[in-house]
Amino acid sequence: MPQIFQFKGIIDQFSLDFLLEVVSAGERDDIGEWKDGERSWETHRGALVSLGERQIAQSGGTLTEADRTLYFTGERLKEGTRIAHEDKLYSIVRVNPYDNYADFNSYTVKYVSAFNEVDT
């Protein structure tokens, strides 16, 4: 289905760099033991926007002022994927897919902790 709505230009105006955690696929070694995939961080661009008061109020206490919405024009990300921006770590808790008819997806990202460090 063609992408009817194109917001890439608007999103690019408000985009900033952030780190996206990428986990390679796990595999079995020579003796059949499972080895988890390796984790690395890649730089991407997207619009990381504060949540509105209404969103926070309607969340029933699950979202706070520290959480954000990410507007991203790249490939669709999965829930649980971690992103880092300005020494803050976030985890995707909700995927709002628009890519069937637009050129972006939005994600609700939850602030993880001020004490978690990101290895780059």
Backbone as XML, in Angstrom:
<?xml version="1.0"?>
<chain id="A" units="angstrom">
  <residue number="1" name="MET">
    <atom name="N" x="0.848" y="-1.184" z="0.000"/>
    <atom name="CA" x="0.000" y="0.000" z="0.000"/>
    <atom name="C" x="0.891" y="1.245" z="0.000"/>
  </residue>
  <residue number="2" name="PRO">
    <atom name="N" x="0.610" y="2.212" z="-0.838"/>
    <atom name="CA" x="1.453" y="3.412" z="-0.888"/>
    <atom name="C" x="1.303" y="4.258" z="0.375"/>
  </residue>
  <residue number="3" name="GLN">
    <atom name="N" x="2.372" y="4.960" z="0.689"/>
    <atom name="CA" x="2.346" y="5.847" z="1.849"/>
    <atom name="C" x="1.663" y="7.148" z="1.450"/>
  </residue>
  <residue number="4" name="ILE">
    <atom name="N" x="0.480" y="7.346" z="1.954"/>
    <atom name="CA" x="-0.332" y="8.497" z="1.583"/>
    <atom name="C" x="0.149" y="9.768" z="2.276"/>
  </residue>
  <residue number="5" name="PHE">
    <atom name="N" x="0.491" y="9.642" z="3.545"/>
    <atom name="CA" x="0.892" y="10.808" z="4.334"/>
    <atom name="C" x="2.404" y="10.813" z="4.502"/>
  </residue>
  <residue number="6" name="GLN">
    <atom name="N" x="3.013" y="11.942" z="4.184"/>
    <atom name="CA" x="4.468" y="12.055" z="4.258"/>
    <atom name="C" x="4.840" y="13.159" z="5.235"/>
  </residue>
  <residue number="7" name="PHE">
    <atom name="N" x="5.407" y="12.749" z="6.370"/>
    <atom name="CA" x="5.771" y="13.670" z="7.432"/>
    <atom name="C" x="7.278" y="13.756" z="7.640"/>
  </residue>
  <residue number="8" name="LYS">
    <atom name="N" x="8.054" y="13.059" z="6.813"/>
    <atom name="CA" x="9.501" y="13.016" z="7.011"/>
    <atom name="C" x="10.112" y="14.415" z="7.095"/>
  </residue>
  <residue number="9" name="GLY">
    <atom name="N" x="9.687" y="15.333" z="6.243"/>
    <atom name="CA" x="10.233" y="16.692" z="6.254"/>
    <atom name="C" x="10.005" y="17.402" z="7.577"/>
  </residue>
  <residue number="10" name="ILE">
    <atom name="N" x="8.815" y="17.263" z="8.119"/>
    <atom name="CA" x="8.499" y="17.896" z="9.411"/>
    <atom name="C" x="9.288" y="17.229" z="10.532"/>
  </residue>
  <residue number="11" name="ILE">
    <atom name="N" x="9.313" y="15.897" z="10.533"/>
    <atom name="CA" x="10.040" y="15.176" z="11.585"/>
    <atom name="C" x="11.523" y="15.521" z="11.530"/>
  </residue>
  <residue number="12" name="ASP">
    <atom name="N" x="12.095" y="15.609" z="10.326"/>
    <atom name="CA" x="13.518" y="15.944" z="10.185"/>
    <atom name="C" x="13.839" y="17.319" z="10.778"/>
  </residue>
  <residue number="13" name="GLN">
    <atom name="N" x="12.916" y="18.273" z="10.689"/>
    <atom name="CA" x="13.157" y="19.610" z="11.249"/>
    <atom name="C" x="13.365" y="19.566" z="12.757"/>
  </residue>
  <residue number="14" name="PHE">
    <atom name="N" x="12.724" y="18.614" z="13.435"/>
    <atom name="CA" x="12.785" y="18.544" z="14.885"/>
    <atom name="C" x="13.608" y="17.357" z="15.381"/>
  </residue>
  <residue number="15" name="SER">
    <atom name="N" x="14.306" y="16.705" z="14.469"/>
    <atom name="CA" x="15.078" y="15.516" z="14.824"/>
    <atom name="C" x="16.373" y="15.854" z="15.518"/>
  </residue>
  <residue number="16" name="LEU">
    <atom name="N" x="16.819" y="14.908" z="16.313"/>
    <atom name="CA" x="18.093" y="14.996" z="17.010"/>
    <atom name="C" x="18.711" y="13.607" z="17.009"/>
  </residue>
  <residue number="17" name="ASP">
    <atom name="N" x="19.989" y="13.549" z="17.310"/>
    <atom name="CA" x="20.681" y="12.270" z="17.355"/>
    <atom name="C" x="20.334" y="11.540" z="18.643"/>
  </residue>
  <residue number="18" name="PHE">
    <atom name="N" x="20.164" y="10.233" z="18.533"/>
    <atom name="CA" x="20.011" y="9.380" z="19.704"/>
    <atom name="C" x="20.681" y="8.051" z="19.392"/>
  </residue>
  <residue number="19" name="LEU">
    <atom name="N" x="20.961" y="7.282" z="20.424"/>
    <atom name="CA" x="21.562" y="5.967" z="20.248"/>
    <atom name="C" x="20.478" y="4.916" z="20.319"/>
  </residue>
  <residue number="20" name="LEU">
    <atom name="N" x="20.539" y="3.958" z="19.422"/>
    <atom name="CA" x="19.585" y="2.867" z="19.363"/>
    <atom name="C" x="20.337" y="1.572" z="19.636"/>
  </residue>
  <residue number="21" name="GLU">
    <atom name="N" x="19.847" y="0.798" z="20.605"/>
    <atom name="CA" x="20.485" y="-0.478" z="20.920"/>
    <atom name="C" x="20.102" y="-1.511" z="19.864"/>
  </residue>
  <residue number="22" name="VAL">
    <atom name="N" x="21.104" y="-2.155" z="19.305"/>
    <atom name="CA" x="20.899" y="-3.184" z="18.295"/>
    <atom name="C" x="21.441" y="-4.491" z="18.859"/>
  </residue>
  <residue number="23" name="VAL">
    <atom name="N" x="20.608" y="-5.523" z="18.819"/>
    <atom name="CA" x="21.011" y="-6.834" z="19.324"/>
    <atom name="C" x="21.035" y="-7.799" z="18.152"/>
  </residue>
  <residue number="24" name="SER">
    <atom name="N" x="22.202" y="-8.383" z="17.905"/>
    <atom name="CA" x="22.301" y="-9.343" z="16.805"/>
    <atom name="C" x="21.592" y="-10.637" z="17.195"/>
  </residue>
  <residue number="25" name="ALA">
    <atom name="N" x="21.250" y="-11.428" z="16.215"/>
    <atom name="CA" x="20.553" y="-12.689" z="16.464"/>
    <atom name="C" x="21.470" y="-13.646" z="17.218"/>
  </residue>
  <residue number="26" name="GLY">
    <atom name="N" x="20.886" y="-14.358" z="18.160"/>
    <atom name="CA" x="21.651" y="-15.375" z="18.878"/>
    <atom name="C" x="21.862" y="-16.595" z="17.998"/>
  </residue>
  <residue number="27" name="GLU">
    <atom name="N" x="22.735" y="-17.470" z="18.446"/>
    <atom name="CA" x="23.003" y="-18.685" z="17.666"/>
    <atom name="C" x="23.557" y="-19.777" z="18.567"/>
  </residue>
  <residue number="28" name="ARG">
    <atom name="N" x="23.556" y="-20.971" z="18.061"/>
    <atom name="CA" x="24.133" y="-22.105" z="18.787"/>
    <atom name="C" x="25.605" y="-22.238" z="18.391"/>
  </residue>
  <residue number="29" name="ASP">
    <atom name="N" x="26.439" y="-22.523" z="19.398"/>
    <atom name="CA" x="27.868" y="-22.693" z="19.100"/>
    <atom name="C" x="28.135" y="-24.115" z="18.611"/>
  </residue>
  <residue number="30" name="ASP">
    <atom name="N" x="29.416" y="-24.461" z="18.483"/>
    <atom name="CA" x="29.811" y="-25.752" z="17.920"/>
    <atom name="C" x="29.315" y="-26.944" z="18.723"/>
  </residue>
  <residue number="31" name="ILE">
    <atom name="N" x="29.096" y="-26.757" z="20.028"/>
    <atom name="CA" x="28.628" y="-27.881" z="20.851"/>
    <atom name="C" x="27.138" y="-27.787" z="21.170"/>
  </residue>
  <residue number="32" name="GLY">
    <atom name="N" x="26.447" y="-26.855" z="20.513"/>
    <atom name="CA" x="25.005" y="-26.773" z="20.632"/>
    <atom name="C" x="24.478" y="-25.889" z="21.746"/>
  </residue>
  <residue number="33" name="GLU">
    <atom name="N" x="25.362" y="-25.178" z="22.445"/>
    <atom name="CA" x="24.908" y="-24.272" z="23.508"/>
    <atom name="C" x="24.480" y="-22.942" z="22.905"/>
  </residue>
  <residue number="34" name="TRP">
    <atom name="N" x="23.400" y="-22.386" z="23.450"/>
    <atom name="CA" x="22.862" y="-21.123" z="22.952"/>
    <atom name="C" x="23.731" y="-19.956" z="23.403"/>
  </residue>
  <residue number="35" name="LYS">
    <atom name="N" x="24.058" y="-19.099" z="22.473"/>
    <atom name="CA" x="24.809" y="-17.869" z="22.760"/>
    <atom name="C" x="23.932" y="-16.692" z="22.361"/>
  </residue>
  <residue number="36" name="ASP">
    <atom name="N" x="23.683" y="-15.791" z="23.312"/>
    <atom name="CA" x="22.892" y="-14.597" z="23.020"/>
    <atom name="C" x="23.615" y="-13.729" z="22.010"/>
  </residue>
  <residue number="37" name="GLY">
    <atom name="N" x="22.830" y="-12.935" z="21.285"/>
    <atom name="CA" x="23.404" y="-12.012" z="20.317"/>
    <atom name="C" x="24.172" y="-10.891" z="21.005"/>
  </residue>
  <residue number="38" name="GLU">
    <atom name="N" x="25.064" y="-10.271" z="20.283"/>
    <atom name="CA" x="25.851" y="-9.165" z="20.835"/>
    <atom name="C" x="25.059" y="-7.871" z="20.768"/>
  </residue>
  <residue number="39" name="ARG">
    <atom name="N" x="25.279" y="-7.010" z="21.752"/>
    <atom name="CA" x="24.603" y="-5.714" z="21.825"/>
    <atom name="C" x="25.569" y="-4.625" z="21.388"/>
  </residue>
  <residue number="40" name="SER">
    <atom name="N" x="25.033" y="-3.716" z="20.588"/>
    <atom name="CA" x="25.820" y="-2.557" z="20.171"/>
    <atom name="C" x="24.881" y="-1.364" z="20.071"/>
  </residue>
  <residue number="41" name="TRP">
    <atom name="N" x="25.448" y="-0.181" z="19.943"/>
    <atom name="CA" x="24.658" y="1.055" z="19.871"/>
    <atom name="C" x="24.944" y="1.744" z="18.549"/>
  </residue>
  <residue number="42" name="GLU">
    <atom name="N" x="23.872" y="2.132" z="17.845"/>
    <atom name="CA" x="23.989" y="2.853" z="16.576"/>
    <atom name="C" x="23.358" y="4.232" z="16.718"/>
  </residue>
  <residue number="43" name="THR">
    <atom name="N" x="23.940" y="5.213" z="16.055"/>
    <atom name="CA" x="23.381" y="6.560" z="16.069"/>
    <atom name="C" x="22.303" y="6.671" z="14.998"/>
  </residue>
  <residue number="44" name="HIS">
    <atom name="N" x="21.154" y="7.198" z="15.395"/>
    <atom name="CA" x="20.031" y="7.440" z="14.482"/>
    <atom name="C" x="19.485" y="8.830" z="14.773"/>
  </residue>
  <residue number="45" name="ARG">
    <atom name="N" x="18.547" y="9.283" z="13.946"/>
    <atom name="CA" x="17.906" y="10.578" z="14.156"/>
    <atom name="C" x="16.401" y="10.389" z="14.240"/>
  </residue>
  <residue number="46" name="GLY">
    <atom name="N" x="15.786" y="11.152" z="15.126"/>
    <atom name="CA" x="14.343" y="11.117" z="15.285"/>
    <atom name="C" x="13.927" y="12.265" z="16.188"/>
  </residue>
  <residue number="47" name="ALA">
    <atom name="N" x="12.630" y="12.534" z="16.208"/>
    <atom name="CA" x="12.096" y="13.600" z="17.055"/>
    <atom name="C" x="11.657" y="12.988" z="18.377"/>
  </residue>
  <residue number="48" name="LEU">
    <atom name="N" x="12.295" y="13.400" z="19.457"/>
    <atom name="CA" x="11.993" y="12.916" z="20.803"/>
    <atom name="C" x="11.256" y="14.036" z="21.521"/>
  </residue>
  <residue number="49" name="VAL">
    <atom name="N" x="9.951" y="13.848" z="21.730"/>
    <atom name="CA" x="9.071" y="14.916" z="22.179"/>
    <atom name="C" x="8.512" y="14.606" z="23.563"/>
  </residue>
  <residue number="50" name="SER">
    <atom name="N" x="8.435" y="15.622" z="24.418"/>
    <atom name="CA" x="7.840" y="15.455" z="25.742"/>
    <atom name="C" x="6.369" y="15.080" z="25.610"/>
  </residue>
  <residue number="51" name="LEU">
    <atom name="N" x="5.874" y="14.335" z="26.576"/>
    <atom name="CA" x="4.462" y="13.965" z="26.592"/>
    <atom name="C" x="3.623" y="15.145" z="27.058"/>
  </residue>
  <residue number="52" name="GLY">
    <atom name="N" x="2.413" y="15.224" z="26.565"/>
    <atom name="CA" x="1.497" y="16.263" z="27.004"/>
    <atom name="C" x="0.885" y="15.909" z="28.356"/>
  </residue>
  <residue number="53" name="GLU">
    <atom name="N" x="0.402" y="16.918" z="29.047"/>
    <atom name="CA" x="-0.223" y="16.697" z="30.351"/>
    <atom name="C" x="-1.401" y="15.733" z="30.240"/>
  </residue>
  <residue number="54" name="ARG">
    <atom name="N" x="-2.155" y="15.842" z="29.169"/>
    <atom name="CA" x="-3.319" y="14.970" z="28.977"/>
    <atom name="C" x="-2.895" y="13.510" z="28.842"/>
  </residue>
  <residue number="55" name="GLN">
    <atom name="N" x="-1.826" y="13.248" z="28.058"/>
    <atom name="CA" x="-1.322" y="11.883" z="27.908"/>
    <atom name="C" x="-0.898" y="11.303" z="29.249"/>
  </residue>
  <residue number="56" name="ILE">
    <atom name="N" x="-0.203" y="12.109" z="30.028"/>
    <atom name="CA" x="0.267" y="11.647" z="31.337"/>
    <atom name="C" x="-0.928" y="11.352" z="32.243"/>
  </residue>
  <residue number="57" name="ALA">
    <atom name="N" x="-1.901" y="12.254" z="32.269"/>
    <atom name="CA" x="-3.078" y="12.072" z="33.127"/>
    <atom name="C" x="-3.881" y="10.847" z="32.706"/>
  </residue>
  <residue number="58" name="GLN">
    <atom name="N" x="-4.044" y="10.638" z="31.408"/>
    <atom name="CA" x="-4.838" y="9.515" z="30.923"/>
    <atom name="C" x="-4.124" y="8.175" z="31.031"/>
  </residue>
  <residue number="59" name="SER">
    <atom name="N" x="-2.840" y="8.196" z="31.333"/>
    <atom name="CA" x="-2.084" y="6.941" z="31.427"/>
    <atom name="C" x="-2.351" y="6.203" z="32.733"/>
  </residue>
  <residue number="60" name="GLY">
    <atom name="N" x="-3.036" y="6.842" z="33.669"/>
    <atom name="CA" x="-3.320" y="6.186" z="34.934"/>
    <atom name="C" x="-2.092" y="6.001" z="35.813"/>
  </residue>
  <residue number="61" name="GLY">
    <atom name="N" x="-1.116" y="6.861" z="35.639"/>
    <atom name="CA" x="0.085" y="6.787" z="36.470"/>
    <atom name="C" x="1.217" y="5.967" z="35.884"/>
  </residue>
  <residue number="62" name="THR">
    <atom name="N" x="1.026" y="5.420" z="34.690"/>
    <atom name="CA" x="2.103" y="4.620" z="34.101"/>
    <atom name="C" x="3.134" y="5.474" z="33.367"/>
  </residue>
  <residue number="63" name="LEU">
    <atom name="N" x="2.758" y="6.690" z="32.974"/>
    <atom name="CA" x="3.687" y="7.588" z="32.297"/>
    <atom name="C" x="3.963" y="8.803" z="33.176"/>
  </residue>
  <residue number="64" name="THR">
    <atom name="N" x="5.162" y="9.350" z="33.040"/>
    <atom name="CA" x="5.565" y="10.514" z="33.830"/>
    <atom name="C" x="6.135" y="11.589" z="32.908"/>
  </residue>
  <residue number="65" name="GLU">
    <atom name="N" x="6.497" y="12.719" z="33.488"/>
    <atom name="CA" x="7.095" y="13.811" z="32.711"/>
    <atom name="C" x="8.443" y="13.422" z="32.116"/>
  </residue>
  <residue number="66" name="ALA">
    <atom name="N" x="9.094" y="12.411" z="32.666"/>
    <atom name="CA" x="10.396" y="11.979" z="32.162"/>
    <atom name="C" x="10.271" y="11.140" z="30.888"/>
  </residue>
  <residue number="67" name="ASP">
    <atom name="N" x="9.093" y="10.617" z="30.602"/>
    <atom name="CA" x="8.872" y="9.777" z="29.417"/>
    <atom name="C" x="8.699" y="10.652" z="28.173"/>
  </residue>
  <residue number="68" name="ARG">
    <atom name="N" x="8.826" y="10.043" z="27.003"/>
    <atom name="CA" x="8.795" y="10.791" z="25.750"/>
    <atom name="C" x="8.033" y="10.023" z="24.673"/>
  </residue>
  <residue number="69" name="THR">
    <atom name="N" x="7.723" y="10.721" z="23.582"/>
    <atom name="CA" x="7.244" y="10.106" z="22.352"/>
    <atom name="C" x="8.350" y="10.275" z="21.318"/>
  </residue>
  <residue number="70" name="LEU">
    <atom name="N" x="8.675" y="9.191" z="20.629"/>
    <atom name="CA" x="9.685" y="9.210" z="19.580"/>
    <atom name="C" x="8.984" y="9.097" z="18.240"/>
  </residue>
  <residue number="71" name="TYR">
    <atom name="N" x="9.248" y="10.048" z="17.334"/>
    <atom name="CA" x="8.777" y="9.989" z="15.960"/>
    <atom name="C" x="9.986" y="9.621" z="15.108"/>
  </residue>
  <residue number="72" name="PHE">
    <atom name="N" x="9.886" y="8.487" z="14.410"/>
    <atom name="CA" x="11.048" y="7.915" z="13.747"/>
    <atom name="C" x="10.661" y="7.459" z="12.343"/>
  </residue>
  <residue number="73" name="THR">
    <atom name="N" x="11.461" y="7.853" z="11.348"/>
    <atom name="CA" x="11.163" y="7.521" z="9.962"/>
    <atom name="C" x="11.901" y="6.282" z="9.473"/>
  </residue>
  <residue number="74" name="GLY">
    <atom name="N" x="12.685" y="5.661" z="10.325"/>
    <atom name="CA" x="13.407" y="4.441" z="9.949"/>
    <atom name="C" x="12.519" y="3.220" z="10.046"/>
  </residue>
  <residue number="75" name="GLU">
    <atom name="N" x="13.168" y="2.053" z="10.041"/>
    <atom name="CA" x="12.429" y="0.797" z="10.125"/>
    <atom name="C" x="11.653" y="0.714" z="11.444"/>
  </residue>
  <residue number="76" name="ARG">
    <atom name="N" x="10.611" y="-0.099" z="11.449"/>
    <atom name="CA" x="9.786" y="-0.235" z="12.656"/>
    <atom name="C" x="10.608" y="-0.880" z="13.769"/>
  </residue>
  <residue number="77" name="LEU">
    <atom name="N" x="10.582" y="-0.267" z="14.939"/>
    <atom name="CA" x="11.296" y="-0.767" z="16.107"/>
    <atom name="C" x="10.369" y="-1.642" z="16.940"/>
  </residue>
  <residue number="78" name="LYS">
    <atom name="N" x="10.941" y="-2.479" z="17.778"/>
    <atom name="CA" x="10.165" y="-3.403" z="18.598"/>
    <atom name="C" x="10.038" y="-2.881" z="20.029"/>
  </residue>
  <residue number="79" name="GLU">
    <atom name="N" x="8.958" y="-3.292" z="20.686"/>
    <atom name="CA" x="8.821" y="-2.984" z="22.113"/>
    <atom name="C" x="10.011" y="-3.582" z="22.849"/>
  </residue>
  <residue number="80" name="GLY">
    <atom name="N" x="10.485" y="-2.874" z="23.859"/>
    <atom name="CA" x="11.636" y="-3.341" z="24.629"/>
    <atom name="C" x="12.962" y="-2.820" z="24.113"/>
  </residue>
  <residue number="81" name="THR">
    <atom name="N" x="12.980" y="-2.303" z="22.884"/>
    <atom name="CA" x="14.207" y="-1.733" z="22.342"/>
    <atom name="C" x="14.594" y="-0.533" z="23.188"/>
  </residue>
  <residue number="82" name="ARG">
    <atom name="N" x="15.875" y="-0.400" z="23.470"/>
    <atom name="CA" x="16.334" y="0.715" z="24.298"/>
    <atom name="C" x="16.961" y="1.796" z="23.428"/>
  </residue>
  <residue number="83" name="ILE">
    <atom name="N" x="16.729" y="3.040" z="23.822"/>
    <atom name="CA" x="17.374" y="4.178" z="23.173"/>
    <atom name="C" x="18.005" y="5.035" z="24.260"/>
  </residue>
  <residue number="84" name="ALA">
    <atom name="N" x="19.021" y="5.781" z="23.870"/>
    <atom name="CA" x="19.713" y="6.664" z="24.810"/>
    <atom name="C" x="19.844" y="8.042" z="24.186"/>
  </residue>
  <residue number="85" name="HIS">
    <atom name="N" x="19.603" y="9.051" z="25.018"/>
    <atom name="CA" x="19.752" y="10.439" z="24.585"/>
    <atom name="C" x="20.142" y="11.276" z="25.787"/>
  </residue>
  <residue number="86" name="GLU">
    <atom name="N" x="21.192" y="12.076" z="25.624"/>
    <atom name="CA" x="21.682" y="12.963" z="26.677"/>
    <atom name="C" x="21.831" y="12.238" z="28.007"/>
  </residue>
  <residue number="87" name="ASP">
    <atom name="N" x="22.542" y="11.124" z="28.002"/>
    <atom name="CA" x="22.827" y="10.333" z="29.202"/>
    <atom name="C" x="21.582" y="9.797" z="29.892"/>
  </residue>
  <residue number="88" name="LYS">
    <atom name="N" x="20.462" y="9.731" z="29.180"/>
    <atom name="CA" x="19.242" y="9.138" z="29.714"/>
    <atom name="C" x="18.903" y="7.916" z="28.883"/>
  </residue>
  <residue number="89" name="LEU">
    <atom name="N" x="18.439" y="6.887" z="29.551"/>
    <atom name="CA" x="18.101" y="5.645" z="28.887"/>
    <atom name="C" x="16.590" y="5.479" z="28.893"/>
  </residue>
  <residue number="90" name="TYR">
    <atom name="N" x="16.031" y="5.101" z="27.738"/>
    <atom name="CA" x="14.601" y="4.902" z="27.576"/>
    <atom name="C" x="14.366" y="3.519" z="26.984"/>
  </residue>
  <residue number="91" name="SER">
    <atom name="N" x="13.183" y="2.988" z="27.221"/>
    <atom name="CA" x="12.783" y="1.713" z="26.647"/>
    <atom name="C" x="11.434" y="1.903" z="25.946"/>
  </residue>
  <residue number="92" name="ILE">
    <atom name="N" x="11.308" y="1.339" z="24.750"/>
    <atom name="CA" x="10.047" y="1.452" z="24.012"/>
    <atom name="C" x="9.001" y="0.579" z="24.695"/>
  </residue>
  <residue number="93" name="VAL">
    <atom name="N" x="7.912" y="1.210" z="25.129"/>
    <atom name="CA" x="6.832" y="0.472" z="25.789"/>
    <atom name="C" x="5.587" y="0.355" z="24.917"/>
  </residue>
  <residue number="94" name="ARG">
    <atom name="N" x="5.491" y="1.172" z="23.887"/>
    <atom name="CA" x="4.319" y="1.101" z="23.003"/>
    <atom name="C" x="4.730" y="1.521" z="21.592"/>
  </residue>
  <residue number="95" name="VAL">
    <atom name="N" x="4.366" y="0.688" z="20.635"/>
    <atom name="CA" x="4.601" y="0.999" z="19.228"/>
    <atom name="C" x="3.275" y="1.479" z="18.656"/>
  </residue>
  <residue number="96" name="ASN">
    <atom name="N" x="3.294" y="2.661" z="18.057"/>
    <atom name="CA" x="2.115" y="3.216" z="17.393"/>
    <atom name="C" x="2.392" y="3.188" z="15.891"/>
  </residue>
  <residue number="97" name="PRO">
    <atom name="N" x="2.051" y="2.075" z="15.219"/>
    <atom name="CA" x="2.446" y="1.916" z="13.815"/>
    <atom name="C" x="1.592" y="2.748" z="12.856"/>
  </residue>
  <residue number="98" name="TYR">
    <atom name="N" x="2.272" y="3.554" z="12.068"/>
    <atom name="CA" x="1.619" y="4.330" z="11.024"/>
    <atom name="C" x="2.195" y="4.001" z="9.662"/>
  </residue>
  <residue number="99" name="ASP">
    <atom name="N" x="3.183" y="3.105" z="9.619"/>
    <atom name="CA" x="3.914" y="2.874" z="8.377"/>
    <atom name="C" x="3.110" y="2.210" z="7.267"/>
  </residue>
  <residue number="100" name="ASN">
    <atom name="N" x="1.892" y="1.757" z="7.542"/>
    <atom name="CA" x="1.051" y="1.225" z="6.466"/>
    <atom name="C" x="0.536" y="2.331" z="5.558"/>
  </residue>
  <residue number="101" name="TYR">
    <atom name="N" x="0.448" y="3.549" z="6.079"/>
    <atom name="CA" x="-0.085" y="4.649" z="5.278"/>
    <atom name="C" x="0.694" y="5.954" z="5.437"/>
  </residue>
  <residue number="102" name="ALA">
    <atom name="N" x="1.779" y="5.926" z="6.178"/>
    <atom name="CA" x="2.608" y="7.119" z="6.351"/>
    <atom name="C" x="4.075" y="6.712" z="6.356"/>
  </residue>
  <residue number="103" name="ASP">
    <atom name="N" x="4.951" y="7.697" z="6.372"/>
    <atom name="CA" x="6.386" y="7.415" z="6.292"/>
    <atom name="C" x="7.082" y="7.469" z="7.645"/>
  </residue>
  <residue number="104" name="PHE">
    <atom name="N" x="6.353" y="7.203" z="8.729"/>
    <atom name="CA" x="6.936" y="7.213" z="10.067"/>
    <atom name="C" x="6.139" y="6.290" z="10.979"/>
  </residue>
  <residue number="105" name="ASN">
    <atom name="N" x="6.710" y="6.038" z="12.154"/>
    <atom name="CA" x="6.023" y="5.383" z="13.262"/>
    <atom name="C" x="6.289" y="6.227" z="14.493"/>
  </residue>
  <residue number="106" name="SER">
    <atom name="N" x="5.411" y="6.130" z="15.468"/>
    <atom name="CA" x="5.687" y="6.798" z="16.738"/>
    <atom name="C" x="5.749" y="5.745" z="17.827"/>
  </residue>
  <residue number="107" name="TYR">
    <atom name="N" x="6.483" y="6.077" z="18.871"/>
    <atom name="CA" x="6.740" y="5.144" z="19.956"/>
    <atom name="C" x="6.631" y="5.886" z="21.279"/>
  </residue>
  <residue number="108" name="THR">
    <atom name="N" x="6.012" y="5.257" z="22.259"/>
    <atom name="CA" x="6.041" y="5.793" z="23.612"/>
    <atom name="C" x="7.253" y="5.161" z="24.272"/>
  </residue>
  <residue number="109" name="VAL">
    <atom name="N" x="8.162" y="6.017" z="24.750"/>
    <atom name="CA" x="9.390" y="5.521" z="25.376"/>
    <atom name="C" x="9.397" y="5.915" z="26.841"/>
  </residue>
  <residue number="110" name="LYS">
    <atom name="N" x="9.687" y="4.941" z="27.688"/>
    <atom name="CA" x="9.673" y="5.112" z="29.133"/>
    <atom name="C" x="11.096" y="5.336" z="29.621"/>
  </residue>
  <residue number="111" name="TYR">
    <atom name="N" x="11.260" y="6.358" z="30.444"/>
    <atom name="CA" x="12.555" y="6.643" z="31.053"/>
    <atom name="C" x="12.921" y="5.492" z="31.971"/>
  </residue>
  <residue number="112" name="VAL">
    <atom name="N" x="14.134" y="4.963" z="31.835"/>
    <atom name="CA" x="14.526" y="3.795" z="32.607"/>
    <atom name="C" x="15.126" y="4.187" z="33.944"/>
  </residue>
  <residue number="113" name="SER">
    <atom name="N" x="16.237" y="4.925" z="33.951"/>
    <atom name="CA" x="16.870" y="5.287" z="35.212"/>
    <atom name="C" x="17.960" y="6.308" z="34.978"/>
  </residue>
  <residue number="114" name="ALA">
    <atom name="N" x="18.122" y="7.167" z="35.943"/>
    <atom name="CA" x="19.206" y="8.138" z="35.878"/>
    <atom name="C" x="20.540" y="7.479" z="36.183"/>
  </residue>
  <residue number="115" name="PHE">
    <atom name="N" x="20.518" y="6.262" z="36.726"/>
    <atom name="CA" x="21.749" y="5.612" z="37.177"/>
    <atom name="C" x="22.282" y="4.581" z="36.200"/>
  </residue>
  <residue number="116" name="ASN">
    <atom name="N" x="21.505" y="4.236" z="35.177"/>
    <atom name="CA" x="21.986" y="3.286" z="34.165"/>
    <atom name="C" x="22.897" y="4.017" z="33.197"/>
  </residue>
  <residue number="117" name="GLU">
    <atom name="N" x="24.061" y="3.426" z="32.945"/>
    <atom name="CA" x="24.988" y="4.032" z="32.006"/>
    <atom name="C" x="24.920" y="3.284" z="30.685"/>
  </residue>
  <residue number="118" name="VAL">
    <atom name="N" x="25.154" y="3.984" z="29.618"/>
    <atom name="CA" x="25.111" y="3.401" z="28.289"/>
    <atom name="C" x="26.540" y="3.270" z="27.782"/>
  </residue>
  <residue number="119" name="ASP">
    <atom name="N" x="26.920" y="2.047" z="27.422"/>
    <atom name="CA" x="28.239" y="1.830" z="26.838"/>
    <atom name="C" x="28.136" y="2.037" z="25.343"/>
  </residue>
  <residue number="120" name="THR">
    <atom name="N" x="28.923" y="2.950" z="24.805"/>
    <atom name="CA" x="28.864" y="3.217" z="23.373"/>
    <atom name="C" x="30.075" y="2.660" z="22.673"/>
  </residue>
</chain>
